Coordinates of C-alpha atoms in Angstrom, one line a residue:
Chain A
M8 CA 83.6 167.7 100.1
D9 CA 80.2 168.3 101.6
L10 CA 78.5 166.7 98.7
L11 CA 80.1 163.5 99.6
K12 CA 79.0 163.4 103.2
V13 CA 76.2 160.9 103.6
N14 CA 73.8 160.9 106.5
W15 CA 74.4 157.5 108.0
G16 CA 72.4 157.0 111.1
R17 CA 73.3 159.6 113.6
R18 CA 76.6 160.6 112.1
K19 CA 77.8 161.9 108.8
H20 CA 80.6 160.0 107.2
S21 CA 82.5 160.5 104.0
L22 CA 81.6 158.0 101.3
F23 CA 85.3 157.5 100.7
Y24 CA 85.8 156.5 104.3
Y25 CA 83.7 153.4 103.8
L26 CA 85.3 152.6 100.5
F27 CA 88.6 152.8 102.3
L28 CA 87.4 150.4 104.9
A29 CA 86.0 148.0 102.4
S30 CA 89.2 147.9 100.5
K31 CA 91.4 147.6 103.5
Q32 CA 89.2 145.1 105.4
L33 CA 89.9 146.7 108.7
F34 CA 87.8 145.6 111.6
P35 CA 86.1 148.9 112.2
L36 CA 87.1 149.5 115.8
D37 CA 87.4 153.2 114.9
L38 CA 83.9 153.2 113.7
Y39 CA 82.6 151.7 116.9
L40 CA 84.3 154.3 118.9
F41 CA 83.1 157.2 116.8
S42 CA 79.5 156.2 116.1
P43 CA 77.6 153.5 118.0
N44 CA 75.4 152.7 115.1
P45 CA 72.8 150.1 115.9
F46 CA 72.7 149.0 112.3
R47 CA 76.3 147.7 112.4
F48 CA 75.8 144.8 114.9
D49 CA 73.6 142.6 112.8
Q50 CA 75.9 142.6 109.8
P51 CA 78.4 139.8 109.5
S52 CA 81.9 141.3 109.5
S53 CA 84.4 141.6 106.6
S54 CA 83.1 141.4 103.0
S55 CA 79.6 142.7 103.7
R56 CA 81.1 146.2 103.6
L57 CA 79.9 146.0 100.0
F58 CA 76.4 146.1 101.4
D59 CA 77.1 149.7 102.3
F60 CA 76.6 150.8 98.7
G61 CA 73.0 149.5 98.6
R62 CA 72.1 151.2 101.9
M63 CA 73.9 154.4 100.8
S64 CA 71.5 154.7 97.9
Q65 CA 68.6 154.2 100.3
A66 CA 69.8 157.2 102.2
G67 CA 68.6 159.2 99.3
V68 CA 71.8 160.8 98.2
D69 CA 72.7 160.3 94.6
V70 CA 76.5 160.1 94.5
P71 CA 78.5 158.6 91.6
A72 CA 80.6 155.7 92.9
K73 CA 84.2 156.8 92.6
G74 CA 87.3 154.8 93.0
G75 CA 90.3 156.1 94.8
F76 CA 91.9 156.1 98.1
S77 CA 90.9 157.9 101.3
F78 CA 93.9 159.3 103.1
D79 CA 91.9 160.2 106.3
L80 CA 93.6 157.7 108.5
C81 CA 97.0 158.8 107.2
K82 CA 96.3 162.3 108.3
R83 CA 95.2 160.9 111.7
N84 CA 98.5 158.9 112.0
D85 CA 100.5 162.0 111.2
M86 CA 98.6 163.9 113.8
L87 CA 99.2 161.3 116.4
I88 CA 103.0 161.1 115.6
Q89 CA 103.3 164.8 115.9
K90 CA 101.6 164.6 119.3
G91 CA 104.3 162.2 120.3
L92 CA 102.8 158.7 119.8
K93 CA 105.5 156.3 118.5
A94 CA 104.3 154.4 115.5
P95 CA 104.4 150.6 116.1
S96 CA 107.3 149.1 114.2
F97 CA 106.3 146.3 111.9
L98 CA 106.7 142.7 112.8
K99 CA 109.8 141.3 111.1
T100 CA 110.8 137.7 111.0
G101 CA 114.5 137.9 111.8
T102 CA 114.6 134.4 110.6
T103 CA 116.6 131.5 109.3
I104 CA 114.9 129.7 106.5
V105 CA 116.5 127.0 104.4
G106 CA 115.7 124.5 101.7
L107 CA 117.5 121.6 100.1
I108 CA 116.8 119.0 97.4
F109 CA 117.3 115.4 98.5
K110 CA 116.9 112.1 96.6
D111 CA 113.1 112.0 96.5
G112 CA 112.1 115.7 96.8
V113 CA 112.5 118.9 98.7
I114 CA 112.9 119.6 102.4
L115 CA 112.2 123.1 103.7
G116 CA 113.1 124.3 107.2
A117 CA 112.4 127.4 109.3
D118 CA 112.8 128.8 112.8
T119 CA 109.8 130.2 114.6
R120 CA 110.7 133.5 116.1
A121 CA 109.0 136.8 115.0
T122 CA 110.6 140.0 116.3
E123 CA 109.4 143.5 116.6
G124 CA 112.6 145.5 117.0
P125 CA 114.4 144.0 120.0
I126 CA 111.3 142.2 121.4
V127 CA 110.2 138.7 120.5
A128 CA 106.6 139.2 119.4
D129 CA 105.8 135.6 118.6
K130 CA 107.8 132.7 120.1
N131 CA 106.2 130.1 117.8
C132 CA 105.0 131.6 114.5
E133 CA 104.7 129.6 111.3
K134 CA 107.0 130.6 108.5
I135 CA 106.4 127.8 106.2
H136 CA 103.4 128.9 104.1
Y137 CA 101.1 126.7 102.0
M138 CA 101.1 127.6 98.3
A139 CA 99.7 124.4 96.7
P140 CA 99.3 120.8 97.9
N141 CA 102.7 120.1 96.4
I142 CA 104.4 123.5 96.9
Y143 CA 105.4 125.2 100.1
C144 CA 107.2 128.5 100.6
C145 CA 109.3 129.8 103.6
G146 CA 109.2 133.5 104.1
A147 CA 111.7 136.0 105.7
G148 CA 111.3 139.7 106.1
T149 CA 108.3 141.6 107.2
A150 CA 105.8 139.1 108.5
A151 CA 102.8 140.8 107.0
D152 CA 104.4 141.0 103.6
T153 CA 105.3 137.3 103.5
E154 CA 101.9 136.3 104.7
A155 CA 100.1 138.5 102.3
V156 CA 102.1 137.7 99.2
T157 CA 101.9 134.0 99.7
G158 CA 98.5 133.7 101.2
I159 CA 94.9 133.9 100.4
F160 CA 94.1 137.5 101.0
L161 CA 90.3 137.6 101.0
S162 CA 89.4 140.8 99.3
N163 CA 92.3 141.0 97.0
I164 CA 92.6 138.0 94.8
D165 CA 96.0 139.1 93.7
M166 CA 97.8 136.8 96.1
V167 CA 99.8 133.9 94.8
S168 CA 98.3 130.9 96.6
S169 CA 94.8 131.8 95.4
Q170 CA 96.0 132.6 91.9
L171 CA 97.6 129.2 91.8
R172 CA 94.3 127.6 92.9
L173 CA 92.4 129.4 90.1
H174 CA 95.0 128.3 87.6
R175 CA 94.6 124.7 88.8
Y176 CA 90.9 124.9 88.2
Q177 CA 91.4 126.4 84.7
T178 CA 94.1 124.0 83.5
G179 CA 92.9 120.9 85.4
R180 CA 96.5 120.0 86.3
D181 CA 98.6 120.2 89.5
S182 CA 100.5 123.4 89.9
R183 CA 104.1 123.6 88.9
V184 CA 106.8 125.3 91.0
I185 CA 107.9 127.6 88.2
T186 CA 104.3 128.9 87.9
A187 CA 104.4 129.9 91.6
L188 CA 107.9 131.3 91.0
T189 CA 106.8 133.5 88.1
L190 CA 103.7 134.8 89.9
L191 CA 105.8 135.7 93.0
K192 CA 108.5 137.2 90.9
K193 CA 106.1 139.4 89.0
H194 CA 104.4 140.6 92.2
L195 CA 107.6 141.4 94.0
F196 CA 109.2 143.1 91.0
S197 CA 106.3 145.4 90.5
Y198 CA 106.7 146.7 94.0
Q199 CA 110.4 147.4 93.4
G200 CA 111.6 145.9 96.6
H201 CA 109.1 147.7 98.9
V202 CA 107.3 144.4 99.7
S203 CA 110.0 143.1 102.0
A204 CA 109.6 139.4 101.4
A205 CA 112.5 137.1 100.8
L206 CA 111.3 133.6 100.1
V207 CA 112.5 130.1 99.7
L208 CA 110.1 128.3 97.4
G209 CA 110.2 124.5 97.1
G210 CA 108.0 121.8 95.7
V211 CA 107.7 118.6 93.6
D212 CA 105.7 118.7 90.5
I213 CA 105.4 116.6 87.4
T214 CA 108.8 117.7 86.1
G215 CA 110.5 116.8 89.4
P216 CA 111.7 118.5 92.6
H217 CA 112.5 122.2 92.4
L218 CA 114.0 124.8 94.9
H219 CA 114.1 128.5 94.3
T220 CA 115.0 131.6 96.2
I221 CA 113.2 134.9 95.6
Y222 CA 114.6 138.2 96.7
P223 CA 112.5 141.3 97.6
H224 CA 113.5 143.1 94.4
G225 CA 112.2 140.2 92.3
S226 CA 115.3 138.3 91.3
T227 CA 115.3 134.6 91.6
D228 CA 117.9 131.8 91.8
T229 CA 117.6 128.1 91.3
L230 CA 119.8 126.1 93.6
P231 CA 120.2 122.6 95.1
F232 CA 120.4 124.1 98.6
A233 CA 119.5 127.6 99.8
T234 CA 119.3 129.8 102.9
M235 CA 117.7 133.2 103.5
G236 CA 117.1 135.6 106.3
S237 CA 119.3 137.1 108.9
G238 CA 120.6 133.7 109.9
S239 CA 121.3 132.7 106.4
L240 CA 125.1 133.0 106.8
A241 CA 125.1 130.6 109.8
A242 CA 122.9 128.1 108.0
M243 CA 124.8 128.3 104.8
S244 CA 128.0 127.4 106.5
V245 CA 126.4 124.2 107.7
F246 CA 125.1 123.4 104.2
E247 CA 128.4 124.2 102.4
A248 CA 130.3 121.9 104.8
K249 CA 127.9 119.0 104.8
Y250 CA 125.6 119.0 101.7
K251 CA 126.0 116.4 99.1
E252 CA 123.8 115.2 96.3
G253 CA 121.4 112.2 96.8
L254 CA 120.8 112.6 100.5
T255 CA 118.2 110.3 102.0
R256 CA 115.2 111.6 103.8
D257 CA 116.6 111.2 107.3
E258 CA 120.0 112.6 106.4
G259 CA 118.2 115.6 104.7
I260 CA 116.0 116.3 107.7
K261 CA 119.0 116.0 110.1
L262 CA 121.0 118.5 107.9
V263 CA 118.1 120.9 107.7
A264 CA 117.6 120.8 111.4
E265 CA 121.3 121.3 112.0
A266 CA 121.3 124.3 109.7
I267 CA 118.3 125.9 111.4
C268 CA 119.8 125.3 114.8
S269 CA 122.9 127.0 113.7
G270 CA 120.8 130.0 112.8
I271 CA 118.8 129.8 116.0
F272 CA 121.9 129.7 118.3
N273 CA 124.1 132.1 116.4
D274 CA 121.7 134.7 115.1
L275 CA 119.8 137.1 117.4
G276 CA 116.9 137.4 115.0
S277 CA 116.2 133.7 114.9
G278 CA 115.2 131.4 117.8
S279 CA 112.7 129.1 119.4
N280 CA 111.8 125.9 117.5
V281 CA 112.5 124.2 114.2
D282 CA 109.7 123.6 111.6
I283 CA 110.3 121.2 108.8
C284 CA 108.3 120.4 105.7
V285 CA 109.2 117.4 103.5
I286 CA 107.7 117.3 100.1
T287 CA 108.0 114.3 97.8
K288 CA 106.1 113.1 94.8
G289 CA 102.4 112.9 95.7
H290 CA 103.1 113.3 99.5
K291 CA 104.0 116.0 101.9
E292 CA 104.7 116.1 105.6
Y293 CA 104.6 119.3 107.7
L294 CA 106.6 118.6 110.8
R295 CA 105.5 121.5 113.0
N296 CA 108.0 122.0 115.9
Y297 CA 110.1 119.1 114.8
M298 CA 112.7 120.1 117.3
E299 CA 112.3 122.3 120.4
P300 CA 115.8 123.2 121.4
N301 CA 114.7 126.1 123.6
P302 CA 112.3 124.6 126.2
R303 CA 111.0 126.8 129.0
T304 CA 113.1 126.1 132.1
Y305 CA 112.1 126.7 135.7
V306 CA 108.4 126.1 135.2
S307 CA 106.7 126.1 138.6
S308 CA 105.6 122.6 139.5
K309 CA 102.7 123.8 141.5
G310 CA 100.9 125.1 138.5
Y311 CA 98.6 128.1 138.6
S312 CA 95.7 128.4 141.0
F313 CA 93.4 131.2 141.7
T314 CA 93.3 132.8 145.2
K315 CA 91.3 130.7 147.7
K316 CA 88.4 133.1 148.0
T317 CA 87.6 133.0 144.2
E318 CA 84.1 131.6 143.5
V319 CA 83.4 130.1 140.1
L320 CA 79.9 131.5 139.3
R321 CA 79.4 130.1 135.8
T322 CA 81.4 128.3 133.1
K323 CA 80.6 128.9 129.5
I324 CA 82.6 127.7 126.5
T325 CA 82.0 129.6 123.3
P326 CA 83.5 127.9 120.2
L327 CA 85.1 130.5 118.1
M328 CA 84.4 128.9 114.8
E329 CA 80.9 127.5 114.1
R330 CA 80.8 123.9 113.1
V331 CA 78.8 123.5 110.0
E332 CA 77.2 120.2 109.4
I333 CA 76.6 119.5 105.7
T334 CA 73.8 117.1 104.9
E335 CA 73.1 115.9 101.5
V336 CA 69.6 116.8 100.6
G337 CA 67.9 114.9 97.8
E338 CA 69.5 114.4 94.4
A339 CA 71.4 116.8 92.3
M340 CA 69.3 118.5 89.6
E341 CA 69.4 116.9 86.3
E342 CA 69.0 118.6 83.0
Chain B
M2 CA 131.5 144.8 108.5
D3 CA 128.3 145.9 106.9
L4 CA 126.8 142.9 105.1
N5 CA 123.5 144.6 104.3
L6 CA 121.6 141.6 103.3
D7 CA 118.7 143.8 102.2
A8 CA 120.6 145.3 99.4
P9 CA 119.2 144.6 95.9
H10 CA 120.9 141.7 94.2
S11 CA 123.4 142.8 91.7
M12 CA 125.5 140.7 89.6
G13 CA 129.0 142.2 90.0
T14 CA 130.0 140.2 87.0
T15 CA 132.2 139.8 84.1
I16 CA 130.4 139.1 80.8
I17 CA 132.0 138.7 77.4
G18 CA 130.8 138.0 73.9
V19 CA 133.2 137.2 71.0
T20 CA 132.6 136.4 67.3
Y21 CA 134.7 133.9 65.5
N22 CA 134.8 132.4 62.1
G23 CA 131.4 130.7 62.0
G24 CA 129.7 131.8 65.2
V25 CA 129.9 133.4 68.6
V26 CA 131.2 132.5 72.0
L27 CA 129.6 134.0 75.1
G28 CA 131.2 133.8 78.5
A29 CA 130.4 134.9 82.1
D30 CA 131.4 134.3 85.7
S31 CA 128.9 133.1 88.2
R32 CA 128.8 135.3 91.2
T33 CA 125.6 137.2 92.4
S34 CA 126.2 139.4 95.4
T35 CA 123.9 141.3 97.9
G36 CA 126.2 144.0 99.3
M37 CA 129.2 142.1 100.6
Y38 CA 127.6 138.6 100.8
V39 CA 127.7 136.2 97.8
A40 CA 124.0 135.2 97.4
N41 CA 124.6 132.7 94.7
R42 CA 128.1 131.4 93.8
A43 CA 126.9 129.3 90.9
S44 CA 124.4 131.4 89.0
D45 CA 123.9 131.2 85.3
K46 CA 124.1 134.6 83.7
I47 CA 123.8 133.4 80.1
T48 CA 120.1 133.0 79.5
Q49 CA 118.4 131.7 76.4
L50 CA 116.2 133.9 74.4
T51 CA 115.6 131.6 71.4
D52 CA 117.2 128.5 70.1
N53 CA 119.9 130.5 68.4
V54 CA 120.2 133.7 70.5
Y55 CA 121.5 134.0 74.0
V56 CA 122.0 137.0 76.3
C57 CA 124.6 137.7 79.0
R58 CA 123.1 139.6 81.9
S59 CA 124.8 142.1 84.2
G60 CA 123.8 144.7 86.7
S61 CA 120.7 144.4 88.8
A62 CA 119.6 140.7 88.9
A63 CA 115.9 141.4 89.1
D64 CA 115.9 144.0 86.2
S65 CA 118.0 141.8 83.9
Q66 CA 115.8 138.7 84.6
V67 CA 112.6 140.6 84.0
V68 CA 113.9 142.2 80.7
S69 CA 115.1 138.8 79.4
D70 CA 111.8 137.2 80.3
Y71 CA 109.8 139.8 78.4
V72 CA 112.1 139.6 75.4
R73 CA 111.9 135.8 75.4
Y74 CA 108.1 136.0 75.3
F75 CA 108.1 138.6 72.5
L76 CA 110.6 136.6 70.5
H77 CA 108.5 133.5 70.9
Q78 CA 105.5 135.2 69.4
H79 CA 107.7 136.8 66.7
T80 CA 109.1 133.4 65.7
I81 CA 105.6 132.0 65.4
Q82 CA 104.4 134.9 63.4
L83 CA 107.4 135.0 61.2
G84 CA 107.6 131.3 60.6
Q85 CA 111.3 131.0 60.9
P86 CA 113.9 131.5 63.7
A87 CA 114.3 135.1 64.8
T88 CA 117.5 137.0 63.9
V89 CA 120.0 138.3 66.4
K90 CA 119.4 141.8 65.2
V91 CA 115.7 141.6 66.1
S92 CA 116.5 140.2 69.5
A93 CA 119.0 143.0 70.2
N94 CA 116.5 145.6 69.0
L95 CA 113.8 144.3 71.3
I96 CA 116.1 144.4 74.3
R97 CA 117.2 147.9 73.3
M98 CA 113.6 149.1 73.1
L99 CA 112.9 147.9 76.7
A100 CA 116.2 149.2 78.0
Y101 CA 115.9 152.6 76.3
N102 CA 112.3 153.3 77.1
N103 CA 112.7 152.3 80.7
K104 CA 116.1 153.8 81.2
N105 CA 115.1 155.6 84.4
M106 CA 114.0 152.5 86.1
L107 CA 116.3 149.8 84.9
Q108 CA 119.9 149.2 85.8
T109 CA 121.2 146.4 83.6
G110 CA 123.8 146.0 80.9
L111 CA 123.4 143.1 78.4
I112 CA 125.3 141.4 75.6
V113 CA 123.2 139.7 73.0
G114 CA 124.9 137.0 70.9
G115 CA 123.7 134.5 68.4
W116 CA 123.8 133.0 65.0
D117 CA 121.3 133.4 62.2
K118 CA 121.4 132.3 58.5
Y119 CA 121.4 135.8 57.1
E120 CA 124.3 137.4 59.0
G121 CA 126.0 134.5 60.7
G122 CA 127.4 135.1 64.2
K123 CA 126.8 138.5 65.6
I124 CA 127.4 140.2 69.0
Y125 CA 125.4 143.3 70.1
G126 CA 126.3 145.2 73.3
I127 CA 123.5 147.0 75.1
P128 CA 124.9 149.0 78.0
L129 CA 123.1 151.2 80.6
G130 CA 121.0 153.7 78.9
G131 CA 119.8 151.6 76.0
T132 CA 122.4 152.1 73.2
V133 CA 122.8 149.2 70.9
V134 CA 126.2 148.7 69.3
E135 CA 127.1 145.9 66.9
Q136 CA 130.7 144.8 67.7
P137 CA 133.1 142.0 66.8
F138 CA 133.6 141.4 70.6
A139 CA 131.9 143.0 73.6
I140 CA 132.7 143.0 77.3
G141 CA 130.6 144.2 80.2
G142 CA 130.1 144.2 83.9
S143 CA 132.3 145.4 86.7
G144 CA 135.1 143.0 85.8
S145 CA 135.3 144.3 82.3
S146 CA 137.3 147.3 83.4
Y147 CA 140.3 145.0 83.7
L148 CA 139.9 143.5 80.3
Y149 CA 140.0 146.5 77.9
G150 CA 143.7 146.4 77.5
F151 CA 143.8 142.6 77.4
F152 CA 141.4 142.5 74.5
D153 CA 143.1 145.3 72.6
Q154 CA 146.2 143.1 72.6
A155 CA 144.8 139.6 72.3
W156 CA 141.8 139.9 70.0
K157 CA 142.2 139.0 66.4
E158 CA 139.8 138.5 63.4
N159 CA 138.8 135.1 62.2
M160 CA 139.8 132.9 65.1
T161 CA 138.8 129.3 65.2
K162 CA 136.2 128.0 67.7
E163 CA 138.8 126.6 70.1
E164 CA 140.9 129.8 70.0
A165 CA 137.8 132.0 70.7
E166 CA 136.7 129.8 73.6
Q167 CA 140.2 129.8 75.1
L168 CA 140.3 133.5 74.8
V169 CA 137.0 133.9 76.6
V170 CA 137.9 131.6 79.4
K171 CA 141.3 133.3 79.9
A172 CA 139.7 136.7 79.9
V173 CA 137.0 135.8 82.5
S174 CA 139.5 134.1 84.8
L175 CA 141.7 137.2 84.6
A176 CA 138.8 139.4 85.6
I177 CA 137.8 137.0 88.4
A178 CA 141.4 137.3 89.7
R179 CA 141.2 141.1 89.9
D180 CA 137.5 141.9 90.5
G181 CA 136.0 141.2 93.9
A182 CA 132.5 141.2 92.5
S183 CA 133.3 138.4 90.0
G184 CA 134.0 134.8 90.9
G185 CA 132.8 131.3 91.0
V186 CA 132.9 129.3 87.8
V187 CA 133.3 130.3 84.2
R188 CA 130.4 129.4 81.9
T189 CA 130.6 129.6 78.1
V190 CA 128.0 129.1 75.4
I191 CA 129.1 128.5 71.8
I192 CA 126.5 129.3 69.1
N193 CA 127.0 128.4 65.5
S194 CA 125.1 126.9 62.5
E195 CA 125.3 123.5 64.1
G196 CA 123.6 124.5 67.3
V197 CA 124.5 125.5 70.9
T198 CA 127.2 124.0 73.2
R199 CA 127.4 124.9 76.9
N200 CA 130.6 124.5 78.8
F201 CA 131.5 124.8 82.4
Y202 CA 135.0 125.5 84.0
P203 CA 135.1 125.2 87.8
G204 CA 137.0 127.9 89.5
D205 CA 139.7 125.7 91.0
K206 CA 140.6 124.3 87.6
L207 CA 141.4 127.7 86.1
Q208 CA 144.9 128.8 85.4
L209 CA 146.7 130.7 88.2
W210 CA 147.8 134.2 87.6
H211 CA 150.3 136.5 89.3
E212 CA 150.5 135.9 93.1
E213 CA 147.5 133.6 93.1
L214 CA 147.8 130.6 95.5
E215 CA 146.9 127.0 94.8
P216 CA 143.4 126.3 96.1
Q217 CA 143.6 124.4 99.4
N218 CA 141.0 122.3 101.0
S219 CA 141.9 123.1 104.6
L220 CA 143.8 125.7 106.5
L221 CA 145.4 122.8 108.4
D222 CA 147.2 121.6 105.3
I223 CA 148.8 125.0 104.8
L224 CA 149.8 125.3 108.5
N225 CA 151.3 121.9 108.7
A226 CA 153.2 122.1 105.5
A227 CA 157.0 122.3 105.9
G228 CA 158.4 125.8 105.9
P229 CA 160.7 127.2 103.2
E230 CA 164.3 125.8 103.2
P231 CA 166.6 127.8 105.5
M232 CA 169.1 129.8 103.5
A233 CA 172.4 128.2 103.2
I234 CA 175.5 130.4 103.6

């Protein structure tokens, strides 16, 4: 193990530790606490972890780059749990998610409550995830799992939305819903149900509107209307009573909102607002917070004010994302 | 009541495959359950492998879908390389290889049925574990337990297409009546030299068996109906 320790600034760290961080993309708060290394601050965050390898070799230690996983943090977690710290439970989306096919396309709906055990962690989260311009996916289950499996996970291009985009570039055509379905199904099956993501995938492609449900173990169903999540029974009862083929857009939206509301009011794991996404041929509408049946009551009309003695010394507004202006310079190179 | 919506999807199921004079008839119910909740009441358990070979799936929904997807892909390549339609025996063997070699991880029972020009209509049963057995008729799934005696009595060689299909529909609806994990509609697929025919029998149009009630649209109809005639002395 000593061979692998590298002299990095003032502190020796295992090579594997950095590999672990690089692969996990953790913001290295731990690292800041352990070693206030002046070199760290001028590096942009995230993917520049890869720069470590170059600097490692500058340190003069010739170590063959090995793959593998560093379990250091797992040992730390075990130690903390033994000392009595309760591990944070993962954020689940209790959830009611639904989808239905109407005359011109697909309507997806979701509630907006994310729970962590008995506590509402996020009163207004987004459960309808973008997969492709014509395909959206609602996710129930562990919030991290549904985000990761549908999203664009920067360091690991395994994730379906980015796979679809690459596929679009390769084929030169719009994505099809069954492509997204097969990619999601493959991913979830390979994890044998441990990735706890139950999804309602809907979209309109060249072959028409499609709606599919995908379960954590990787099985899929193709249906004209579908519900998933803890509130699925409440929502399904509304659909079974009122669904018919050939609904218009307004009727469809009304039915979806009703089904989600049924989940919101009758299921403890679902709540807050209703999000709706309408996808038709060549056009989509993401109606965020279409309905807010749980407004905050008893808001103080006086508003909030600081105590009278407070003096404002300085006001500074820092934009969190830099605006980048792109200017066209000259002409494109010609061969 | 423990619904357990996180349970893996299993298709409780009744699946049947029957040969007749000139082809095969495959039949299945349509219920997919997660624990005690019916996740899909109209699923299609008879999936196509090639133009002339279909497979009935039972057991874990995810496992059976993945196996049939792989075999469809292998058979597609095989058909291109061979230059003619794949035989039922090859399809069954491919499924068997996947099922046997991964027997520790898969939980799915399958019935492969089809028609090819060398052997005619054939049915192969591939239960858990990966055995492959060529049979004149095969039954599988949780509902099949109720059909062994029925088939011993009702099956005969060289039936016509109509007789075979009626037998299959009757058998599936008997199993639906007795097995909680089977239900919904009855789907049949008839494969012969002329091609493939898919049929659909909705649950409320099936024959009623012992002590089964007429399907009702509303509880109110039942409550408001006139009671039985009082006995006359």
